[in-house]
Coordinates of N, CA and C in Angstrom, one line a residue:
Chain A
X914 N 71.3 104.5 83.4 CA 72.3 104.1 84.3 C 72.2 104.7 85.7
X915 N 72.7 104.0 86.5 CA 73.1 104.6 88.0 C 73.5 105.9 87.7
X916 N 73.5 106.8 88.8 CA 73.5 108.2 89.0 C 74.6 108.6 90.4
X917 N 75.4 109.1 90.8 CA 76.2 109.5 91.9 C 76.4 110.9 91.5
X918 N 76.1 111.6 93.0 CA 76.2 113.3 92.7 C 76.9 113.7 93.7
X919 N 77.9 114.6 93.3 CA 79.1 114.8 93.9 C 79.1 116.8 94.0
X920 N 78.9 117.0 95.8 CA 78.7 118.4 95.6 C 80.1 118.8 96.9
X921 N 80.3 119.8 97.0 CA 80.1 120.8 96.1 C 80.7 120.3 94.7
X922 N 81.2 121.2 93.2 CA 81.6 121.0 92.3 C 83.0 121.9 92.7
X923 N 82.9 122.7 93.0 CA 84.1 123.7 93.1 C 83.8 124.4 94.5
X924 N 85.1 124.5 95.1 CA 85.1 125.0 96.3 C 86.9 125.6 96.7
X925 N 86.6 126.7 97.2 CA 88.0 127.8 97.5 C 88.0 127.9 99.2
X926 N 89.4 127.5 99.6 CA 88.9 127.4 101.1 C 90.2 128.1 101.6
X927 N 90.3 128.9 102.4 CA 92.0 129.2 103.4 C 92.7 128.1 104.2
X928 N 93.5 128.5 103.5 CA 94.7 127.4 104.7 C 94.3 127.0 106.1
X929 N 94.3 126.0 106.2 CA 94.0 125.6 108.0 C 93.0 125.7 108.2
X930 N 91.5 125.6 107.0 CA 90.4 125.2 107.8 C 90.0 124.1 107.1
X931 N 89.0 123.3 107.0 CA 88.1 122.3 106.4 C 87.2 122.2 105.9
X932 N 87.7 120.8 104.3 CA 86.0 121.4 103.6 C 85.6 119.6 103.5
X933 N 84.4 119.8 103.4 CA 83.5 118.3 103.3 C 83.3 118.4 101.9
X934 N 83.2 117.6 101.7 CA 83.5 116.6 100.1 C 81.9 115.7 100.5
X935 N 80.4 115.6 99.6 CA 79.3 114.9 99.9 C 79.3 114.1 98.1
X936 N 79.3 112.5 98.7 CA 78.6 112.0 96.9 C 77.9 111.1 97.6
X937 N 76.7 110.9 96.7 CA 75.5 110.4 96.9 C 75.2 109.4 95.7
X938 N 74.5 108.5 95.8 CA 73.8 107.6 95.1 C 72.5 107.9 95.1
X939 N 71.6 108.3 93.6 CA 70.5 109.1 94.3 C 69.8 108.2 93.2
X940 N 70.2 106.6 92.9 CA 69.1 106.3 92.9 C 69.2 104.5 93.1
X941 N 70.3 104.2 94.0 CA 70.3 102.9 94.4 C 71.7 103.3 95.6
X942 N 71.4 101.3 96.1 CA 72.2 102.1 97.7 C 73.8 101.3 97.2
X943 N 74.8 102.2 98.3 CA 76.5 101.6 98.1 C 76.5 101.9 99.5
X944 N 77.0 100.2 100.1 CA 77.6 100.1 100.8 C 78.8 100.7 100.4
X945 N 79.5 100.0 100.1 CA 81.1 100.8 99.1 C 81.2 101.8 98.6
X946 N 81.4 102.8 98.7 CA 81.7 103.8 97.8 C 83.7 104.5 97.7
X947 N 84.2 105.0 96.8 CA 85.9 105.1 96.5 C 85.5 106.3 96.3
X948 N 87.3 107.1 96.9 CA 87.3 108.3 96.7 C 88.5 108.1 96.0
X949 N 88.6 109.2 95.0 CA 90.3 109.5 93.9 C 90.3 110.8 94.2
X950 N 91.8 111.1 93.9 CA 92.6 112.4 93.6 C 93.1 112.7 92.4
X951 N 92.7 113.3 92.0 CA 93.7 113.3 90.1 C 94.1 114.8 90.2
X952 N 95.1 114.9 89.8 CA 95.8 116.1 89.3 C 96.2 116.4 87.5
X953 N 95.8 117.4 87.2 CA 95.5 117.7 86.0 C 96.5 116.8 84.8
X954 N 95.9 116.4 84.6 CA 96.2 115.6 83.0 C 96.9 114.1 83.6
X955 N 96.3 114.0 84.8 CA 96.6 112.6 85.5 C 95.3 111.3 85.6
X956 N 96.1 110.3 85.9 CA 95.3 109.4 86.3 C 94.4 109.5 87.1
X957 N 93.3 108.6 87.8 CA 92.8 108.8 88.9 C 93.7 107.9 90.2
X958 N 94.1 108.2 91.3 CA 94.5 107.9 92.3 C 93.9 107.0 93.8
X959 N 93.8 106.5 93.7 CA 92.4 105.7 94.7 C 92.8 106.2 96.0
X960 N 92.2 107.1 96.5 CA 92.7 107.5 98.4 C 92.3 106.3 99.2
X961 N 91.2 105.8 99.0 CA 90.1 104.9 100.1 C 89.3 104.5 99.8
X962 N 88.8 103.3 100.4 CA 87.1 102.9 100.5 C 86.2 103.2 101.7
X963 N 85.4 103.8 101.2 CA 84.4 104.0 102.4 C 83.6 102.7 102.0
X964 N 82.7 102.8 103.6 CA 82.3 101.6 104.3 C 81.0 102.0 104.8
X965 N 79.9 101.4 104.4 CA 79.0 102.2 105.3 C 78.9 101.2 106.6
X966 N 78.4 102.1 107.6 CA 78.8 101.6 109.0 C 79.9 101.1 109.2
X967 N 81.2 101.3 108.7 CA 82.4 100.8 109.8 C 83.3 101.7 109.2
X968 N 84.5 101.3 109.3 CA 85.6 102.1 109.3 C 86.2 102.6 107.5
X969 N 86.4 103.4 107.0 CA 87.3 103.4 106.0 C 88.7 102.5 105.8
X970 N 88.8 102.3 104.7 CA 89.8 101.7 104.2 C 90.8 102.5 103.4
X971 N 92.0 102.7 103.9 CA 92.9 103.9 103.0 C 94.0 103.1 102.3
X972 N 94.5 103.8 101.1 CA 95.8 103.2 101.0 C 96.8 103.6 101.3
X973 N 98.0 103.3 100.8 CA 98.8 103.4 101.6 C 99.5 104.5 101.0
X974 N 100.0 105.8 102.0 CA 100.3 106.8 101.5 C 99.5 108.2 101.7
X975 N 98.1 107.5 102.3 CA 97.0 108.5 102.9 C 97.0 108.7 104.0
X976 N 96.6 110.1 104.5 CA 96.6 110.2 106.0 C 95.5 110.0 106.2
X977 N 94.8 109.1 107.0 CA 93.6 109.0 106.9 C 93.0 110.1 107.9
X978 N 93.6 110.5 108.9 CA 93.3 111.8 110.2 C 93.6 112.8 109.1
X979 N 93.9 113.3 107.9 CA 94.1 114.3 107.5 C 93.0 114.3 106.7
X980 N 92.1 112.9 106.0 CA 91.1 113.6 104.6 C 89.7 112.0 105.6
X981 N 89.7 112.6 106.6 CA 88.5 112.1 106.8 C 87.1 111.4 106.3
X982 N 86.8 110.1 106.5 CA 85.7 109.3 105.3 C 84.5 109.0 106.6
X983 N 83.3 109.5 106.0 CA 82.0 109.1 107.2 C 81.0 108.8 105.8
X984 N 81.0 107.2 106.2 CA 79.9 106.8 105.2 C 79.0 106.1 106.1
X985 N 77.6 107.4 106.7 CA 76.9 107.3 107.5 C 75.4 106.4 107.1
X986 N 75.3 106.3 105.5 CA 73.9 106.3 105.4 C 74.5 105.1 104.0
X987 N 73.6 104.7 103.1 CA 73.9 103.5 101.9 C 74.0 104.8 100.7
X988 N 73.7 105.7 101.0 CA 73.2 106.9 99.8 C 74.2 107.5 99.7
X989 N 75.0 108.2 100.9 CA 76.1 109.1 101.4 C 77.1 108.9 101.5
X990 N 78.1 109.5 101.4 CA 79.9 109.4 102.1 C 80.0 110.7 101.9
X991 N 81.1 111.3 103.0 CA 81.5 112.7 102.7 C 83.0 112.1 102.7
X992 N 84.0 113.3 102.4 CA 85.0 113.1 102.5 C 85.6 114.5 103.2
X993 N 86.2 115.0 104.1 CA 86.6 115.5 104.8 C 87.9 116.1 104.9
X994 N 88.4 117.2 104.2 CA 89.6 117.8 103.7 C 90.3 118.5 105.4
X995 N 90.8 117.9 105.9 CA 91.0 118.5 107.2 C 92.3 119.6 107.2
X996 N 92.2 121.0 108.2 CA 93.9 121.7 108.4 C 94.4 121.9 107.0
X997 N 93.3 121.9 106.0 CA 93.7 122.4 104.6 C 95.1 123.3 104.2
X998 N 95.5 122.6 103.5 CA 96.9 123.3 102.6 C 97.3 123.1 101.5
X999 N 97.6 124.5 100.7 CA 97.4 125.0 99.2 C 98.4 123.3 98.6
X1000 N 99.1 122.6 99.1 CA 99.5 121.1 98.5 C 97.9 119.9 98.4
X1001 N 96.8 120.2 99.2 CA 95.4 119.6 99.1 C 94.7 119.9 98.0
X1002 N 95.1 121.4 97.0 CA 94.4 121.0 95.9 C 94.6 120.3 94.8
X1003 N 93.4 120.1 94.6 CA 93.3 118.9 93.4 C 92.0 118.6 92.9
X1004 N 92.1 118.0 92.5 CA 90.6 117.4 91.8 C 89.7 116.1 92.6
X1005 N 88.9 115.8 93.4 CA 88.7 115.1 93.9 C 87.6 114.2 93.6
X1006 N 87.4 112.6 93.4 CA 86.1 112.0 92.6 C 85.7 110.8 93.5
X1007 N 84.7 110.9 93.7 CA 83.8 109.9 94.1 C 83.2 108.4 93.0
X1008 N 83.3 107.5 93.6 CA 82.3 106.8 92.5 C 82.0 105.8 93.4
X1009 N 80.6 104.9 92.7 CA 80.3 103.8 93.5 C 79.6 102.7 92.1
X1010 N 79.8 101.6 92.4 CA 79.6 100.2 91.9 C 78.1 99.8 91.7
X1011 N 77.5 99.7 90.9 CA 76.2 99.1 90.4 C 76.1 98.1 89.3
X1012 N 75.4 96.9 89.5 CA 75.6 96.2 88.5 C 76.9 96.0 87.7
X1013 N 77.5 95.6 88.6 CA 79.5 95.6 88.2 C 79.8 96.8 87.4
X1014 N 78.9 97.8 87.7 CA 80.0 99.2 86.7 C 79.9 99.9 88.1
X1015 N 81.2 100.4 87.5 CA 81.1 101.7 88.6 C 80.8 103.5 88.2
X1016 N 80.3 104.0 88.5 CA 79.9 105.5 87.8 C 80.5 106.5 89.0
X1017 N 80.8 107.6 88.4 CA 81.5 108.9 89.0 C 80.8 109.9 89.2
X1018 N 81.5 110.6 90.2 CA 80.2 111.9 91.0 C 80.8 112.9 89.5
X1019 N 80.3 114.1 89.7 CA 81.0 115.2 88.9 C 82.5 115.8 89.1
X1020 N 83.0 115.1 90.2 CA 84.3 115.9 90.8 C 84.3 117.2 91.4
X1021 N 84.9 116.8 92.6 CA 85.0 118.4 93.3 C 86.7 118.9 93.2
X1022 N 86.5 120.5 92.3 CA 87.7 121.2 92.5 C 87.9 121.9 93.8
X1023 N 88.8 121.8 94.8 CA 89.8 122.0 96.3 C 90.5 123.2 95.7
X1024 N 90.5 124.1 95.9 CA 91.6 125.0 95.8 C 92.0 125.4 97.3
X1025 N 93.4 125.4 97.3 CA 93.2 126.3 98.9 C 94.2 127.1 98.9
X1026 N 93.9 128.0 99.2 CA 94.5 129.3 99.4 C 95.2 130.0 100.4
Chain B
X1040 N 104.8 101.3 90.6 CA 104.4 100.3 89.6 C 103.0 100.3 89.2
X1041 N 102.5 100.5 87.9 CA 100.9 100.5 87.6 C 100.4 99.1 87.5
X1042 N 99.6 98.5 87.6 CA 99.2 97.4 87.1 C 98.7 97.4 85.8
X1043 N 98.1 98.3 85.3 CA 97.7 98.5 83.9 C 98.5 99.7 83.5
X1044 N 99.3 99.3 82.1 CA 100.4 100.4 81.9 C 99.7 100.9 80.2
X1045 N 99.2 102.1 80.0 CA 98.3 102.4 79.3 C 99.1 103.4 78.5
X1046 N 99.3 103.3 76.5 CA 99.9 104.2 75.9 C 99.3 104.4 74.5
X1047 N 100.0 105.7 74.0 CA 100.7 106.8 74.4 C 99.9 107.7 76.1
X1048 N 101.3 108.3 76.1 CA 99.9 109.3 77.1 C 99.3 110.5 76.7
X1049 N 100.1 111.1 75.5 CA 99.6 112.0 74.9 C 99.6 112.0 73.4
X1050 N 98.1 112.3 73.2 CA 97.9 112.1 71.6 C 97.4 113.6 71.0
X1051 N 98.2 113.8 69.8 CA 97.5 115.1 69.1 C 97.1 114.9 68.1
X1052 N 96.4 114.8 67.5 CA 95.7 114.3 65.7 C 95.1 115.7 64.9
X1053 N 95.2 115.4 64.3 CA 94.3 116.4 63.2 C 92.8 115.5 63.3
X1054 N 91.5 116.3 62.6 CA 90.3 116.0 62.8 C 90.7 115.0 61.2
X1055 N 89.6 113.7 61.6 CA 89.8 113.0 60.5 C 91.0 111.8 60.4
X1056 N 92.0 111.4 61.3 CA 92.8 110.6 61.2 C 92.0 109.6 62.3
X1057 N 93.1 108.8 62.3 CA 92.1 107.6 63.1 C 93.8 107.7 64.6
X1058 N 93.2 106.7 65.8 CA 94.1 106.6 66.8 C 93.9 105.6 67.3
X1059 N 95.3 105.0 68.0 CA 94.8 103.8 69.2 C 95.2 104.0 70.2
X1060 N 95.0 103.9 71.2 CA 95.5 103.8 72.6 C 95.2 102.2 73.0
X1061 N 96.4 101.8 74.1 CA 96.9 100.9 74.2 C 97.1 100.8 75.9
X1062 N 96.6 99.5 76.2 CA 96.4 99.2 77.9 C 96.7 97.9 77.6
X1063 N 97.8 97.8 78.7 CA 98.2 96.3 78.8 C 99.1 96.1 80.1
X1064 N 98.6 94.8 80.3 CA 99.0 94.3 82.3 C 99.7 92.5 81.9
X1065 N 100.5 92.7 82.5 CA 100.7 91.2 83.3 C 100.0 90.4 83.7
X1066 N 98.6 91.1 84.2 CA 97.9 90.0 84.9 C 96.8 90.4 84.0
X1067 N 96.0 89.2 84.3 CA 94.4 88.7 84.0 C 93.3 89.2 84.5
X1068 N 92.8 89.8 83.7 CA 91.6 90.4 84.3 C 90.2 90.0 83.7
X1069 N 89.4 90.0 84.9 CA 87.8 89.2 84.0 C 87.1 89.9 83.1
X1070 N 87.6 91.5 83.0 CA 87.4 92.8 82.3 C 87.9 93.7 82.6
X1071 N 87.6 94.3 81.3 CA 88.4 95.9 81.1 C 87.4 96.9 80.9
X1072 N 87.3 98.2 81.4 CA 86.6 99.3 81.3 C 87.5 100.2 80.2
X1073 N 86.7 100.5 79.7 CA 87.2 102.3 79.1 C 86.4 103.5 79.5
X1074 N 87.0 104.7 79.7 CA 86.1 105.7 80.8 C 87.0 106.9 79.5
X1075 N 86.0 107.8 79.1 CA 86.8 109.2 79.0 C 86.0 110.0 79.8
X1076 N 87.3 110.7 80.5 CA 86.9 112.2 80.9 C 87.4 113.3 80.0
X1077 N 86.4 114.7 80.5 CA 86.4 115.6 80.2 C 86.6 116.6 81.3
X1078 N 87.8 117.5 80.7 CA 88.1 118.8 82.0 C 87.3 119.1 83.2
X1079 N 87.3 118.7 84.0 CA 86.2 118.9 85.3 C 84.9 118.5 85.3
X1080 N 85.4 117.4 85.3 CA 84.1 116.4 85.1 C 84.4 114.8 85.7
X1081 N 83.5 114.2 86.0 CA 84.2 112.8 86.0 C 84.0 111.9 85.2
X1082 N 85.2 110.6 85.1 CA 84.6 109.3 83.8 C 83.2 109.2 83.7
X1083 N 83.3 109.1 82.8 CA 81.8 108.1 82.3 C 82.3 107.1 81.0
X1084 N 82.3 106.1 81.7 CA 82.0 104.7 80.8 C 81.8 104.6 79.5
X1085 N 83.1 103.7 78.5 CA 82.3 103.7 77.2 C 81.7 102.5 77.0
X1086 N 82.5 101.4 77.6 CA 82.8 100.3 77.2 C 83.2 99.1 78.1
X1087 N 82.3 98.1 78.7 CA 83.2 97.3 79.7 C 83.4 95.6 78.3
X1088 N 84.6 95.5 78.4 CA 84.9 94.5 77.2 C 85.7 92.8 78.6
X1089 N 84.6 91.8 78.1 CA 84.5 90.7 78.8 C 85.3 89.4 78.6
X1090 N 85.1 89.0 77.6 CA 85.3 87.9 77.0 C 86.6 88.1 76.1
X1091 N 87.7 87.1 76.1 CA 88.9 87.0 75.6 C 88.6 87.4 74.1
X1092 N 89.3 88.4 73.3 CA 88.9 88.3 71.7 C 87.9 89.0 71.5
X1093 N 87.4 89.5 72.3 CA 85.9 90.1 72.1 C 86.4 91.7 71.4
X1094 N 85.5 92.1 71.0 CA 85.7 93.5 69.7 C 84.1 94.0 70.0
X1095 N 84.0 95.2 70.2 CA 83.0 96.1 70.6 C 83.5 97.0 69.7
X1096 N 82.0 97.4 69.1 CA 81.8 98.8 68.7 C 80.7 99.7 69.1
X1097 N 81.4 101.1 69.2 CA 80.6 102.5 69.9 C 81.1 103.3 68.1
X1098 N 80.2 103.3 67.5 CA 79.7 104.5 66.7 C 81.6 104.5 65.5
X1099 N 82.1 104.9 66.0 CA 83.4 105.3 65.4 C 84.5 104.7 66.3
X1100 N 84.3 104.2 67.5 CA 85.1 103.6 68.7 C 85.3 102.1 68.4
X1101 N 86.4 101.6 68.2 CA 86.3 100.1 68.6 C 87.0 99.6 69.3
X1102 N 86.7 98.9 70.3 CA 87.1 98.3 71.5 C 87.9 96.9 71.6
X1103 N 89.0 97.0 71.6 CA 88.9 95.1 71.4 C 90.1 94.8 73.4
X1104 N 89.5 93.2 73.3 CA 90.4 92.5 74.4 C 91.4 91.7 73.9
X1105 N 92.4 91.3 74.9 CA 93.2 90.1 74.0 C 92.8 89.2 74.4
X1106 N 93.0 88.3 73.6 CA 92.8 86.6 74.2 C 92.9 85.6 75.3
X1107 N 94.0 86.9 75.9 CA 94.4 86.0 77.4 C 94.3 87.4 78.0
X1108 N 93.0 88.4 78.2 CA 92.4 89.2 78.8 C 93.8 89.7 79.6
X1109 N 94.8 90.0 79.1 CA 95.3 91.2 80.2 C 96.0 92.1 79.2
X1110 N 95.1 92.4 78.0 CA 95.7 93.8 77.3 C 94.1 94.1 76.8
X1111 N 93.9 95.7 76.0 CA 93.1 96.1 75.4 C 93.2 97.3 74.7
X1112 N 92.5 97.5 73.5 CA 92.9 98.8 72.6 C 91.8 99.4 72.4
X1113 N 91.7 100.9 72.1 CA 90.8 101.3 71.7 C 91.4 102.4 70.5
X1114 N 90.4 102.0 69.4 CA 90.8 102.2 68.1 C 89.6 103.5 67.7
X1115 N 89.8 105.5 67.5 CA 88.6 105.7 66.9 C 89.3 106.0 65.5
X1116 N 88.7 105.9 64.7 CA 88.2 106.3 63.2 C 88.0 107.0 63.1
X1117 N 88.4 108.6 62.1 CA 88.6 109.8 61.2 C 87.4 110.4 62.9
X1118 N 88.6 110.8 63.6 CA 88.5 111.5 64.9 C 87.7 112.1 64.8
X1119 N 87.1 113.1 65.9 CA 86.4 114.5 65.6 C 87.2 115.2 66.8
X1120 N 87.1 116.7 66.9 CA 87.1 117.4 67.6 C 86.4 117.3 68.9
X1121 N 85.3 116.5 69.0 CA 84.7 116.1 70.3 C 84.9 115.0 70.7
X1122 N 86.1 114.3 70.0 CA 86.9 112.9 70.8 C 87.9 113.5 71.6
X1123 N 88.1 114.9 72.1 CA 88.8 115.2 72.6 C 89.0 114.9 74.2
X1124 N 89.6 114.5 75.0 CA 89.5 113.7 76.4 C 90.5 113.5 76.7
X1125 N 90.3 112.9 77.9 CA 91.4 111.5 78.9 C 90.6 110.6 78.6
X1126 N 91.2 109.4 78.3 CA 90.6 108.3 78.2 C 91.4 107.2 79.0
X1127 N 90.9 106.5 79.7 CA 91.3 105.6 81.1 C 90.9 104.5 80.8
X1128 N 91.4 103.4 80.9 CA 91.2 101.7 80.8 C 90.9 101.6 82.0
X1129 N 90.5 100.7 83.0 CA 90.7 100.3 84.2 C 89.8 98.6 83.9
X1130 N 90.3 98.0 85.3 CA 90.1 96.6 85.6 C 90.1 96.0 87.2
X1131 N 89.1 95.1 87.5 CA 89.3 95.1 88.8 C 90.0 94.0 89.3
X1132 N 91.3 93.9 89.8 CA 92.1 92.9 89.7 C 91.5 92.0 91.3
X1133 N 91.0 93.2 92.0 CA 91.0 92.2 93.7 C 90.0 93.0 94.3
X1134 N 89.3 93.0 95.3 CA 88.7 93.8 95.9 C 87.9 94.7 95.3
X1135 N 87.4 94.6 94.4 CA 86.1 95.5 93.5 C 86.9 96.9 94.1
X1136 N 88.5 97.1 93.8 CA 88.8 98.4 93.6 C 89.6 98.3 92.0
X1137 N 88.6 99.8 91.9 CA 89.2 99.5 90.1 C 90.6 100.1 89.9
X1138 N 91.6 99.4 89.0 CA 92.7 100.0 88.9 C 92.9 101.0 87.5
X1139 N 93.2 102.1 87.4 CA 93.3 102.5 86.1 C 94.7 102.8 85.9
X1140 N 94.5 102.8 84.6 CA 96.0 102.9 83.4 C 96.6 104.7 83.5
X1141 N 97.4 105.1 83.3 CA 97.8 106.1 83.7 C 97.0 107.2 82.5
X1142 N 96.5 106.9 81.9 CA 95.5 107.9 80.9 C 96.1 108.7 79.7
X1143 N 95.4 108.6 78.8 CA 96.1 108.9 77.4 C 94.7 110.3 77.3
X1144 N 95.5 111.7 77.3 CA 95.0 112.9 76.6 C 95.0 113.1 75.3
X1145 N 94.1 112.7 74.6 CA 93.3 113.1 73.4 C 93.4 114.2 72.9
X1146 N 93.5 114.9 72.0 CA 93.6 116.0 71.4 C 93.2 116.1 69.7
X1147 N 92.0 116.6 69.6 CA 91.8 116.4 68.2 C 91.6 117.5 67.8
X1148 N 92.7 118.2 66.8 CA 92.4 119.5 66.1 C 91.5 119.6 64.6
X1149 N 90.5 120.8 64.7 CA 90.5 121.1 63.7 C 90.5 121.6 62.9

């Protein structure tokens, strides 16, 4: 199957600064790629679609100037934790669509401190 | 409001009993996914179930859809301790964004 790699895995960051979120398709291309939030023993939460070459798509209830989407390349999306605060952590997951399935990065744990 | 309203949410079994979890929507879908995760990790796929009535089997997992595709079960047999998970239905109702069921936690003692 398709492959998507989602780094860092775990990341501790201070209040008020910013962490980048990178998932990759390392072995076919997404235009499309979805970012989720899950919080422990929860669903997954759909924040957005990234787009490559244009704008993100958020839903509704996201700040989109607060969790930043640059899906610069068919391989790439980062996601962009901006002005971080100990209510941003969470579990955060990538996934992208191949052959009508969709597959998930490993998840990145946000702690902020 | 969920679109896919997925139950129980939390299961505890002894090793060796059997369980169902239960996903079911209002609307129609051209398929249903089953994904378990594991603690810090993301889904991985067990099952995409297509066709109205259709019944899939994974090892000790059985999968079925309903007939007018907007419910689905997943049935395992004399559990193990490594069926332990979240396990998530999801379906893509519009926009190749997938919706998931609010997730049933697994718990298999033994």
């Amino acid at each position: 199957g398709a492959v998507v790699s989602q780094h860092p895995s775990r990341v501790i960051c201070k209040s008020g600064t910013s962490v980048k979120i990178e998932c990759r398709s390392l072995d076919f291309q997404a235009t499309t790629m979805f970012w989720y939030r899950q919080f422990p023993k929860q669903s997954l939460m759909l924040m957005a679609t990234s787009n490559e070459g244009s704008k993100a798509t958020y839903e509704q209830g996201v700040e989109k100037d607060k969790f930043l989407i640059n899906h610069a390349s068919l391989t790439l999306s980062t996601l962009t934790v901006t002005s971080a605060h100990p209510e941003d952590s969470s579990f955060y997951i990538c996934s992208a669509h191949f052959g009508g399935e969709a597959f998930f990065g490993q998840g990145t744990r946000l702690t902020v401190v | 409001t969920q679109l896919l309203e997925q139950s129980p949410q939390f299961l505890s079994i002894q090793e060796g009993e059997n369980l169902t979890v239960y996903c079911n929507s209002s609307s129609v879908f051209s398929s249903l996914q089953w994904y378990r995760q594991e603690p810090g990790e993301g889904p991985v796929l067990l099952v995409t179930v297509v066709t109205g009535g259709e019944v899939k089997k994974l090892k000790r997992l059985t999968f079925q859809f309903g007939d007018a595709r907007k419910d689905s079960s997943l049935h395992i047999t004399a559990a193990q301790p490594g069926d332990t998970g979240l396990y998530l239905c999801a379906g893509e109702p519009y926009d190749y964004k997938l919706s998931f069921g609010a997730g049933t936690t697994v718990t298999v003692r033994a």
